[in-house]
Short mmCIF file of C-alpha atoms and ligand atoms in Angstrom, two decimals:
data_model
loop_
_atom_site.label_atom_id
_atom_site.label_comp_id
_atom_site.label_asym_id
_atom_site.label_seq_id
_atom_site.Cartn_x
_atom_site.Cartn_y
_atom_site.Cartn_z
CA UNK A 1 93.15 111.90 79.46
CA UNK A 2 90.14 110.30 78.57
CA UNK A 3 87.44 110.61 82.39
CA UNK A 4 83.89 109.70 82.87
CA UNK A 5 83.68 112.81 85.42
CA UNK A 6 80.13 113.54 84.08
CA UNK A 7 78.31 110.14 85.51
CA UNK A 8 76.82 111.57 88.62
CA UNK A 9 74.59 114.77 88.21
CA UNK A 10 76.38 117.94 89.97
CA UNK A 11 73.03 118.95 91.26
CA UNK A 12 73.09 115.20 93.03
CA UNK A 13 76.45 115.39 94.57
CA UNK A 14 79.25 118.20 94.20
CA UNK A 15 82.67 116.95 93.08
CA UNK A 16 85.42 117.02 95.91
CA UNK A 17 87.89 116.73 93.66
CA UNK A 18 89.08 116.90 90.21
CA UNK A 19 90.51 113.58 89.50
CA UNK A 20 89.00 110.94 86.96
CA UNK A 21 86.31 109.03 88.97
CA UNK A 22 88.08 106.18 87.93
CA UNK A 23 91.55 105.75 88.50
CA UNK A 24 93.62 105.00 85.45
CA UNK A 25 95.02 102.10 87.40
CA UNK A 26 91.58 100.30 87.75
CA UNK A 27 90.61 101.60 84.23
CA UNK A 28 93.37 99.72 82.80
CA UNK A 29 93.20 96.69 85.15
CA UNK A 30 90.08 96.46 83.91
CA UNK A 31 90.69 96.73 80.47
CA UNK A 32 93.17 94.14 80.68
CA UNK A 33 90.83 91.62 82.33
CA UNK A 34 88.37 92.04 79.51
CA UNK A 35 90.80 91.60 76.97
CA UNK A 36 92.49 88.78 78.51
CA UNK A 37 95.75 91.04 78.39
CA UNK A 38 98.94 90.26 80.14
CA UNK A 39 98.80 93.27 82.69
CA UNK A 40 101.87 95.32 82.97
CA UNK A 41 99.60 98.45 83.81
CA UNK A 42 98.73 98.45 87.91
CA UNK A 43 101.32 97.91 89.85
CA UNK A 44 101.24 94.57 92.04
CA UNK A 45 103.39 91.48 92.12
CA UNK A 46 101.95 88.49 90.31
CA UNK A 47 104.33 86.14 92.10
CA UNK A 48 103.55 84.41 95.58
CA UNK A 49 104.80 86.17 98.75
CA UNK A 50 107.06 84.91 101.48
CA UNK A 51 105.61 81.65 102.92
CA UNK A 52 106.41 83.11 106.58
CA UNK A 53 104.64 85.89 105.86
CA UNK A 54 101.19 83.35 105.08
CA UNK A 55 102.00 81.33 107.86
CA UNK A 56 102.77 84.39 110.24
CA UNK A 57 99.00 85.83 109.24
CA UNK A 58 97.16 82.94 109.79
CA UNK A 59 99.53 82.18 113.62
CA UNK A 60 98.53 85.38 114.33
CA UNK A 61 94.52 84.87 113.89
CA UNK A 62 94.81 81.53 115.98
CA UNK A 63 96.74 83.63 118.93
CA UNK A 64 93.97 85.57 119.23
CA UNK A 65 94.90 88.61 117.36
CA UNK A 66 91.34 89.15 115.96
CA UNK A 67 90.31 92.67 117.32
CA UNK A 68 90.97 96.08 117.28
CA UNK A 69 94.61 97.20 117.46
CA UNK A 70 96.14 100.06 119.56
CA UNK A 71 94.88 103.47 117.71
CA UNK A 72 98.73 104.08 116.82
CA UNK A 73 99.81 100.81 115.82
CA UNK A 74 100.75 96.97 117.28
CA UNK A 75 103.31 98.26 119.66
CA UNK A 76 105.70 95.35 118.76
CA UNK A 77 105.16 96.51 114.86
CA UNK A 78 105.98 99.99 116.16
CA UNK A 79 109.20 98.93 118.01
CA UNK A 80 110.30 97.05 114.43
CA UNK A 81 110.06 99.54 112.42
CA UNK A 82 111.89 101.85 114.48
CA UNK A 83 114.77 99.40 115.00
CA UNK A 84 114.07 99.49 110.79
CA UNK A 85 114.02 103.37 110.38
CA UNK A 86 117.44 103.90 112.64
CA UNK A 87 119.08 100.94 111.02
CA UNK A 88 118.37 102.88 107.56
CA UNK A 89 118.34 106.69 108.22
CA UNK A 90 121.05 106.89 111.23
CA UNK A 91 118.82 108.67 113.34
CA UNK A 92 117.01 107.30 116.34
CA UNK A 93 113.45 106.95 116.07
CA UNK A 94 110.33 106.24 119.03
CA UNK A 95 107.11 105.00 118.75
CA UNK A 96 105.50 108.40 119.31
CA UNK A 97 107.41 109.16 115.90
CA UNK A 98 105.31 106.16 114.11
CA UNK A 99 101.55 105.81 113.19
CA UNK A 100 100.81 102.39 111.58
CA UNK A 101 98.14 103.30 108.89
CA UNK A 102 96.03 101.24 106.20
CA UNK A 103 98.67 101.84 103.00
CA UNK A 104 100.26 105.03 102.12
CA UNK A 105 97.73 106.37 100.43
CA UNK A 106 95.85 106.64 103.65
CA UNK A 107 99.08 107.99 104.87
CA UNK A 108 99.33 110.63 102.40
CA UNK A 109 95.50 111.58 102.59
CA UNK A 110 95.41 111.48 106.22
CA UNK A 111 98.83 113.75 106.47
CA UNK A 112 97.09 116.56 104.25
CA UNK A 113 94.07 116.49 106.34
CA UNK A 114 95.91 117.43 109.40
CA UNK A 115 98.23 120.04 108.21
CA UNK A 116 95.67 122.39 105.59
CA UNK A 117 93.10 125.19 105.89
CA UNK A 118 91.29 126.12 103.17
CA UNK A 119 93.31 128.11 100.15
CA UNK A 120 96.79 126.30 101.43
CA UNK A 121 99.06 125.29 98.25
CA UNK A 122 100.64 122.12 97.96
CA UNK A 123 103.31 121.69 95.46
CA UNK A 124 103.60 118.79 93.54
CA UNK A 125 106.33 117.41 91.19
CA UNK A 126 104.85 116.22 87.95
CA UNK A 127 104.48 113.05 86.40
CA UNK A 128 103.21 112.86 90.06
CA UNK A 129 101.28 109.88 91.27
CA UNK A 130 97.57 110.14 91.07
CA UNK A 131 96.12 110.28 94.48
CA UNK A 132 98.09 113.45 95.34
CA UNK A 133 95.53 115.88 93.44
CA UNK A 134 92.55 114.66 94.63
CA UNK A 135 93.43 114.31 98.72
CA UNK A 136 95.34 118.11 98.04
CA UNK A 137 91.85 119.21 96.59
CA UNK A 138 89.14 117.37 99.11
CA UNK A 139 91.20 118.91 102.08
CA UNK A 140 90.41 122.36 101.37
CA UNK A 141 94.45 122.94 99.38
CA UNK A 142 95.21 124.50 96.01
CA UNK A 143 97.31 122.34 93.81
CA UNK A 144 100.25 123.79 92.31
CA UNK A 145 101.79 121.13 89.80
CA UNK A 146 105.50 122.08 89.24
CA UNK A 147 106.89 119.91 85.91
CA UNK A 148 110.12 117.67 86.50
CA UNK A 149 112.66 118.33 83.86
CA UNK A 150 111.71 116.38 80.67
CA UNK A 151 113.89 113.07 80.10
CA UNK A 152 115.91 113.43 82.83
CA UNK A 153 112.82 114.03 85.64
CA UNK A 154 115.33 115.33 87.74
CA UNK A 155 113.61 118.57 90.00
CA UNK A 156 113.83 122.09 88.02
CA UNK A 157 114.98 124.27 91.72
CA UNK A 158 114.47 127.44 89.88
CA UNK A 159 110.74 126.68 88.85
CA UNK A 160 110.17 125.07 92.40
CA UNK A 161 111.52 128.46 94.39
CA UNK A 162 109.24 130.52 91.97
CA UNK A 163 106.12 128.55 92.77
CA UNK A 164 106.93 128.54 96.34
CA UNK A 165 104.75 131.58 97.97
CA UNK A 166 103.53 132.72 101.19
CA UNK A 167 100.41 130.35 101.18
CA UNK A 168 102.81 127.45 100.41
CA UNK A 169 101.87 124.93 103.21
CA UNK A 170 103.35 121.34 101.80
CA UNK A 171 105.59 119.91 99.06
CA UNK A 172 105.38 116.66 98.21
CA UNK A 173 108.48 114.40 97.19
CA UNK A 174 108.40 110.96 95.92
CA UNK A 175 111.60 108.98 95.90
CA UNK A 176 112.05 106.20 94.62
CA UNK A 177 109.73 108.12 91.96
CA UNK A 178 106.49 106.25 90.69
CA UNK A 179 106.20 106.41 87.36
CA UNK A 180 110.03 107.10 86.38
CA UNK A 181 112.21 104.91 88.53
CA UNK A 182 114.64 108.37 89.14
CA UNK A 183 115.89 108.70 93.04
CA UNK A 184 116.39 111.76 95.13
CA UNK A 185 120.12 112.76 96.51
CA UNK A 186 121.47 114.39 99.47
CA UNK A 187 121.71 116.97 97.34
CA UNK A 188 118.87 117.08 96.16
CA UNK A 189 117.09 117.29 99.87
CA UNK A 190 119.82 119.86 100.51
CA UNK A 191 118.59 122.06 97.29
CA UNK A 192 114.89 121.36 99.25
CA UNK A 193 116.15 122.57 102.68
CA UNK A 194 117.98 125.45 101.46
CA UNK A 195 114.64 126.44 99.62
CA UNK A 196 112.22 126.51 102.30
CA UNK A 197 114.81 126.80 105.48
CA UNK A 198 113.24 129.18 107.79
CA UNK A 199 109.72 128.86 106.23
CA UNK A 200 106.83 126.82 107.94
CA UNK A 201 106.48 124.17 105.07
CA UNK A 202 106.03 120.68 105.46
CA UNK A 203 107.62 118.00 103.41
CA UNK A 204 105.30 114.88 102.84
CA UNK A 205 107.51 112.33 101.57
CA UNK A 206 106.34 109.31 99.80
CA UNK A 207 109.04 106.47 100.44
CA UNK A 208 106.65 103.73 99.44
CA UNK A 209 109.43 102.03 97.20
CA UNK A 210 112.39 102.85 99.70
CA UNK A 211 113.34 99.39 99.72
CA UNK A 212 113.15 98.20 95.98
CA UNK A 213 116.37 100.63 94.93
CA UNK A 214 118.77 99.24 92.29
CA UNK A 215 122.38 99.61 90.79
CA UNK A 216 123.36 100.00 94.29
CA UNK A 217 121.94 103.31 94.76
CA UNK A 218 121.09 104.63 98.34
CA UNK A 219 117.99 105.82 99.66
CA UNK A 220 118.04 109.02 101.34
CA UNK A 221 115.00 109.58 103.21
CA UNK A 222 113.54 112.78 104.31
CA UNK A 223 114.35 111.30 108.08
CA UNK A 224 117.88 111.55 107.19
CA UNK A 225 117.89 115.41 107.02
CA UNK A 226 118.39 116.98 110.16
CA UNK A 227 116.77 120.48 109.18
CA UNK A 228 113.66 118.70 106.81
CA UNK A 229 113.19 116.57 109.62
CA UNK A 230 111.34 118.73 111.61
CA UNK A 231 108.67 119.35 109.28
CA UNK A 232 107.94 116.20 108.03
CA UNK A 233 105.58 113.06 107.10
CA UNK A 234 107.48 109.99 106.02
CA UNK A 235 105.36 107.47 104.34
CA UNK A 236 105.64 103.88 103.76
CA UNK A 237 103.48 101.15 102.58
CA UNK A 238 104.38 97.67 103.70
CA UNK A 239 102.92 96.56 100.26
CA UNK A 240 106.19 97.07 98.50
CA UNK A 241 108.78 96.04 100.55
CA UNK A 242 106.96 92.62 101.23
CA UNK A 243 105.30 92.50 97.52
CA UNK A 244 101.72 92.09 99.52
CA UNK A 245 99.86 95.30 98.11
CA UNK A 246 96.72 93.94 99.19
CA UNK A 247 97.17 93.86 102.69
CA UNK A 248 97.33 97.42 103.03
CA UNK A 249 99.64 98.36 105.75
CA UNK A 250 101.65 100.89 106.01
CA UNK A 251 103.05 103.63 108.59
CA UNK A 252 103.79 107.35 108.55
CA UNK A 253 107.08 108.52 110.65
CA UNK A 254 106.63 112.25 111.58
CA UNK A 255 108.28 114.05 114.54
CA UNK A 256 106.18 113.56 117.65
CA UNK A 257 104.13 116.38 117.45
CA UNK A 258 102.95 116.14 114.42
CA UNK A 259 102.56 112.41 114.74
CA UNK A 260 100.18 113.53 117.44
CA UNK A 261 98.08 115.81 115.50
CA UNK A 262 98.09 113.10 112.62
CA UNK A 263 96.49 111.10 114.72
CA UNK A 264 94.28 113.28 116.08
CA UNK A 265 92.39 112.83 112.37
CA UNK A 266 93.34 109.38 111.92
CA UNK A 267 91.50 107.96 115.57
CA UNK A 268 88.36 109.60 113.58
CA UNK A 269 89.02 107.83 110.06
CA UNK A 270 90.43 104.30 110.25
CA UNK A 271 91.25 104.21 114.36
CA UNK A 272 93.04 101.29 113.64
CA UNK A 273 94.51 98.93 111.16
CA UNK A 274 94.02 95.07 110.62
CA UNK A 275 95.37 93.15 113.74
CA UNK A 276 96.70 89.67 112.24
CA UNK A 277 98.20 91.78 109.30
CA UNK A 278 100.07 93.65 111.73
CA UNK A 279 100.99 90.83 113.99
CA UNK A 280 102.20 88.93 110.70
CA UNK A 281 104.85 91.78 109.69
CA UNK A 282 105.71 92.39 113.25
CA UNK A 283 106.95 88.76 113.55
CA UNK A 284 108.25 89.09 109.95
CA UNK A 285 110.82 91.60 110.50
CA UNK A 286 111.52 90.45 113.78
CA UNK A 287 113.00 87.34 112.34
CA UNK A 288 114.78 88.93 109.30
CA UNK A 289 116.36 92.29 109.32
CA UNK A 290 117.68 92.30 105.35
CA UNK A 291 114.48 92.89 102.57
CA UNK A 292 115.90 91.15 99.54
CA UNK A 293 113.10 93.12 97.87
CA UNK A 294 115.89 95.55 95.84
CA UNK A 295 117.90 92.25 94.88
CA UNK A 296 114.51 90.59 93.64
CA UNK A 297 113.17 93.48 91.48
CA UNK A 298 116.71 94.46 90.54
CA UNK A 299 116.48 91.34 88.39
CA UNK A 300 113.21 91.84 87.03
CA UNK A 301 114.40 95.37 85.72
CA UNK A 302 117.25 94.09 84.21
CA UNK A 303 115.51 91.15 82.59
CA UNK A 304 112.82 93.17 81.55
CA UNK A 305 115.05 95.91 80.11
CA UNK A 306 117.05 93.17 78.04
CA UNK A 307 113.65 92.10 76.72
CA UNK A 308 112.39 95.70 75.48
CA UNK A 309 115.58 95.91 73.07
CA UNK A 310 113.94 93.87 70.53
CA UNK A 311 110.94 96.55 70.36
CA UNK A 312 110.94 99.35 68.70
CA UNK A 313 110.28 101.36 71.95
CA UNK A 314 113.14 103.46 73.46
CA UNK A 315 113.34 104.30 76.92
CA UNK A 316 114.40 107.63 78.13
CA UNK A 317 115.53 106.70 81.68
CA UNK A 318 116.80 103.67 83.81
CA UNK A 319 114.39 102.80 86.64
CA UNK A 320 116.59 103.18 89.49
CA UNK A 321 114.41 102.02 91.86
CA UNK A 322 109.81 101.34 91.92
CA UNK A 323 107.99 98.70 90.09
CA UNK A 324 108.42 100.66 86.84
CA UNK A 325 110.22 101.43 83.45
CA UNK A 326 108.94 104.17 81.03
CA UNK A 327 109.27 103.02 77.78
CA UNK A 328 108.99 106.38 74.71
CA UNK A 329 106.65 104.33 71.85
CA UNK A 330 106.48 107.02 69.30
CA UNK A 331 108.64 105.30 66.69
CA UNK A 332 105.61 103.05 66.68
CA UNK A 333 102.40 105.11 67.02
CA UNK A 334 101.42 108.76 67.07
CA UNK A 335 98.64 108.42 68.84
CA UNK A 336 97.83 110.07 72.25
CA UNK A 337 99.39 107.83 75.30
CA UNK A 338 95.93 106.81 76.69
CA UNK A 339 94.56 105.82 73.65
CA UNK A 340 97.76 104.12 72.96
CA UNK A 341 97.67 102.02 75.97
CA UNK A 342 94.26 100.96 75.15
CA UNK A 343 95.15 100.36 71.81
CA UNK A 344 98.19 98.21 73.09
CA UNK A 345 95.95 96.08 75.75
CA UNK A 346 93.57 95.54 72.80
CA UNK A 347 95.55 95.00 69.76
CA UNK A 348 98.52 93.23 71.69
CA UNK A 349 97.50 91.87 74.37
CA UNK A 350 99.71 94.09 76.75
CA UNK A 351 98.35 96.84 79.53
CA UNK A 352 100.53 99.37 80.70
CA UNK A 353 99.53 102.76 82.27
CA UNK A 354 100.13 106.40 80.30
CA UNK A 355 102.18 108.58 81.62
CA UNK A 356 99.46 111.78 80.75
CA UNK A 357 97.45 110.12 84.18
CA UNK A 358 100.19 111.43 86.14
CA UNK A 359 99.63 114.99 85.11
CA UNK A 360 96.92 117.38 86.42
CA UNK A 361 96.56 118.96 82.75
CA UNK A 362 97.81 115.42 81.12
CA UNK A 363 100.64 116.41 79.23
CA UNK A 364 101.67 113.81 76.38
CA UNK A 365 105.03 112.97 76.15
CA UNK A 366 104.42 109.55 74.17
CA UNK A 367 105.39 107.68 77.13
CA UNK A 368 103.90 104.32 78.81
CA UNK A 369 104.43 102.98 82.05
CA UNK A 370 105.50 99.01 82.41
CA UNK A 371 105.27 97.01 85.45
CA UNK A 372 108.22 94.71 85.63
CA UNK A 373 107.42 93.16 89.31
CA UNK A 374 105.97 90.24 87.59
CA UNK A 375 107.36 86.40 87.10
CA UNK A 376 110.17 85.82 84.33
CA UNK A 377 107.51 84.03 82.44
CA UNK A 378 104.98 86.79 82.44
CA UNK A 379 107.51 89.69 81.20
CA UNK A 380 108.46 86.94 78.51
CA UNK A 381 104.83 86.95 77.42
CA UNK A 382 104.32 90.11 77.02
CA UNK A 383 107.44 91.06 75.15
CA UNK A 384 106.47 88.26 72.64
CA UNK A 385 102.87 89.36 72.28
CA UNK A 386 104.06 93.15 71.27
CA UNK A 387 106.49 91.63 69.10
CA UNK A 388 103.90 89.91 67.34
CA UNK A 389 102.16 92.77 66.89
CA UNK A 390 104.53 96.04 66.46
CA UNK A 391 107.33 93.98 64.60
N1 PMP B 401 102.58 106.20 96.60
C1 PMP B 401 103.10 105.67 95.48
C2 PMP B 401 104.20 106.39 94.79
C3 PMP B 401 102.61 104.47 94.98
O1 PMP B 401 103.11 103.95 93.87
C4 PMP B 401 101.56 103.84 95.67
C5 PMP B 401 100.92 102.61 95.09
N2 PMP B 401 101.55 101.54 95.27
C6 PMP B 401 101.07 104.40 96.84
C7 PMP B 401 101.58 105.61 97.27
C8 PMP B 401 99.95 103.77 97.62
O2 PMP B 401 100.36 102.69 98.38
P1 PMP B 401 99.31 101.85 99.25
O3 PMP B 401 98.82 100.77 98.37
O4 PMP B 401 100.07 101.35 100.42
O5 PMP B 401 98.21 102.79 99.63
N1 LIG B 402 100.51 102.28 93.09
C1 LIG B 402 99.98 101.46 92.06
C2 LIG B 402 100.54 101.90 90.71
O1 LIG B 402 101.17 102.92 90.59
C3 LIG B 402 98.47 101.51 91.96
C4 LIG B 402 97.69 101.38 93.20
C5 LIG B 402 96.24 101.62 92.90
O2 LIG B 402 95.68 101.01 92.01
N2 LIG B 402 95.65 102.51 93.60
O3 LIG B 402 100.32 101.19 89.78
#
């Protein structure tokens, strides 16, 4: 994959980390907004969010809700979303379980800060989502990438127990899986579990697309398993489930220990997250207890998918659940997926992101990423700009 990690002088500043200084998102983003592409690359709705939600913001500044919030979260935000976590998992959950946090991948970052020591692995599941690497890396951990089985992306148990060794201190799981829509099982977690039973590993489980699930599909969350349970972070972004990326709220559900020594770190990094934003989903869920979020992007997928037939493109899995559908181009092109994408968002008039961005050694598989949580009209768009071009 194509970085500019050479821009600052070593000698000026040592790198933390060995992810691209720019992320591909905001590469491509970027990209798009020069070349007045429609942009199917970052993921974000481009359709309005839910009135209430507006109008609950903006209440909440006028009530008053203008400074700093409790370290751990809004209390009333922390009693919703443990009504929210026991109505989903089954299992009871207390507000010493639940740290509201600025996103997930604060949540994520913050998590690996307070479990590693220098030299710790981490094991990842690749295509893995890009943030992983670098807060493994600036936290003292060793990455150790473990590939998902090609077309299916379903885990490879065999390859996971032989990475697994005695400095192993976290895996991270991703389900619903950004960039390849596939979703984890019971038995999957119970493949997990029987894996690293006995062993002091902890699971840090990104559930940031736990309610936009289709086909009727369940999500099983880490919570769910009574021996993971123990050993986990849970994170969730708010962003998703309410189609408001930018607000940047999210929470991390962790037994209470270890939600104490999260927070421990996180009193020192953030303290606390945006007041009115918190008061405004508080309300929010207060009022309604079903997310129509699934139903919503369920739609898009399928409209999207019906779309993509008239492209040469193929597409090696369903998205059963995320923002995204993987789409295999190389009946069109044989060029590299990055330069591909660029070459699509210039030529076309259509940014997506390459799959190769979600590898530490960017493996090419000629795959691109679309973003189908985007109005009717804007999918339309696209499809008819590519068609213009690849037909
Ligand atoms: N994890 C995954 C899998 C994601 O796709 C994203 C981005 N939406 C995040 C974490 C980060 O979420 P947030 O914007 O809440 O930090
Ligand atoms: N999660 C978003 C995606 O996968 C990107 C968020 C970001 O730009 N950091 O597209």
């Amino acid at each position: 994959m194509e970085t500019n990690n050479t821009s600052i002088p070593a000698e000026r500043l040592p790198r933390k980390h060995s992810g691209a200084d720019m992320t591909i998102f905001s590469v491509m983003s970027m990209l798009a907004q020069e070349c007045g592409a429609v942009n199917l690359s970052q993921g974000f709705p481009d359709y309005p969010i839910d009135a209430r939600l507006m109008e609950n913001l903006f209440e909440a500044a006028r009530k008053g809700m203008n400074q700093y919030a409790p370290m751990a979260g809004l209390p009333a935000l922390q009693l919703e979303i443990c009504a929210h976590v026991t109505r989903q998992t089954g299992v009871a959950c207390t507000p010493d379980q639940v740290t509201v946090t600025p996103g997930a991948s604060y949540g994520i970052y913050t998590a690996l800060a307070t479990i590693l020591q220098a030299g710790d692995e981490v094991i990842i599941l690749e295509p893995a989502y890009d943030s992983y690497i670098p807060a493994i890396e600036v936290n003292g951990g060793t990455v150790v990438p473990v590939a998902l089985q090609p077309g299916t992306f379903a885990p490879d148990w065999q390859l996971i127990a032989d990475r697994i060794s005695p400095k192993t201190k976290a895996i991270i799981v991703n389900t619903p899986h950004n960039p390849t829509g596939t979703v984890w099982s019971t038995a999957d977690w119970e493949q997990l579990y029987q894996l690293i039973a006995g062993k002091q590993i902890y699971i840090i489980s990104d559930e940031v697309y736990e309610q936009v699930i289709f086909d009727g599909v369940p999500h099983h969350s880490v919570w769910s398993h009574e021996g993971l349970r123990e050993h986990c972070f849970a994170i969730y972004s708010f962003g998703k489930a309410l189609h408001n990326t930018g607000w940047k709220v999210g929470y991390v559900l962790a037994p209470a220990d270890l939600s104490k020594a999260f927070r421990r770190i996180h009193q020192y990094l953030a303290f606390s997250v945006n007041t009115p934003a918190q008061g405004a989903v508080a309300a929010f869920m207060a009022k309604q207890q079903v997310n129509d979020s699934s139903l919503i992007l369920e739609q898009k997928r399928n409209y999207f998918i019906e779309l993509l037939k008239d492209l040469p493109f193929t597409i090696p899995y369903i998205s059963k659940g995320s923002y995204f559908q993987l789409a295999d181009y190389s009946a069109v092109s044989d060029l590299p997926d990055t330069e591909f994408a660029k070459w699509l968002t210039r030529e076309a008039g259509v940014a997506t992101i390459p799959i190769s961005a979600f590898y530490r050694k960017g493996s090419d598989q000629r795959l691109i990423r679309f973003c189908f949580a985007k109005k009717e009209e804007t999918l339309t768009e696209a499809v008819n700009r590519m068609k213009a071009r690849l037909l």
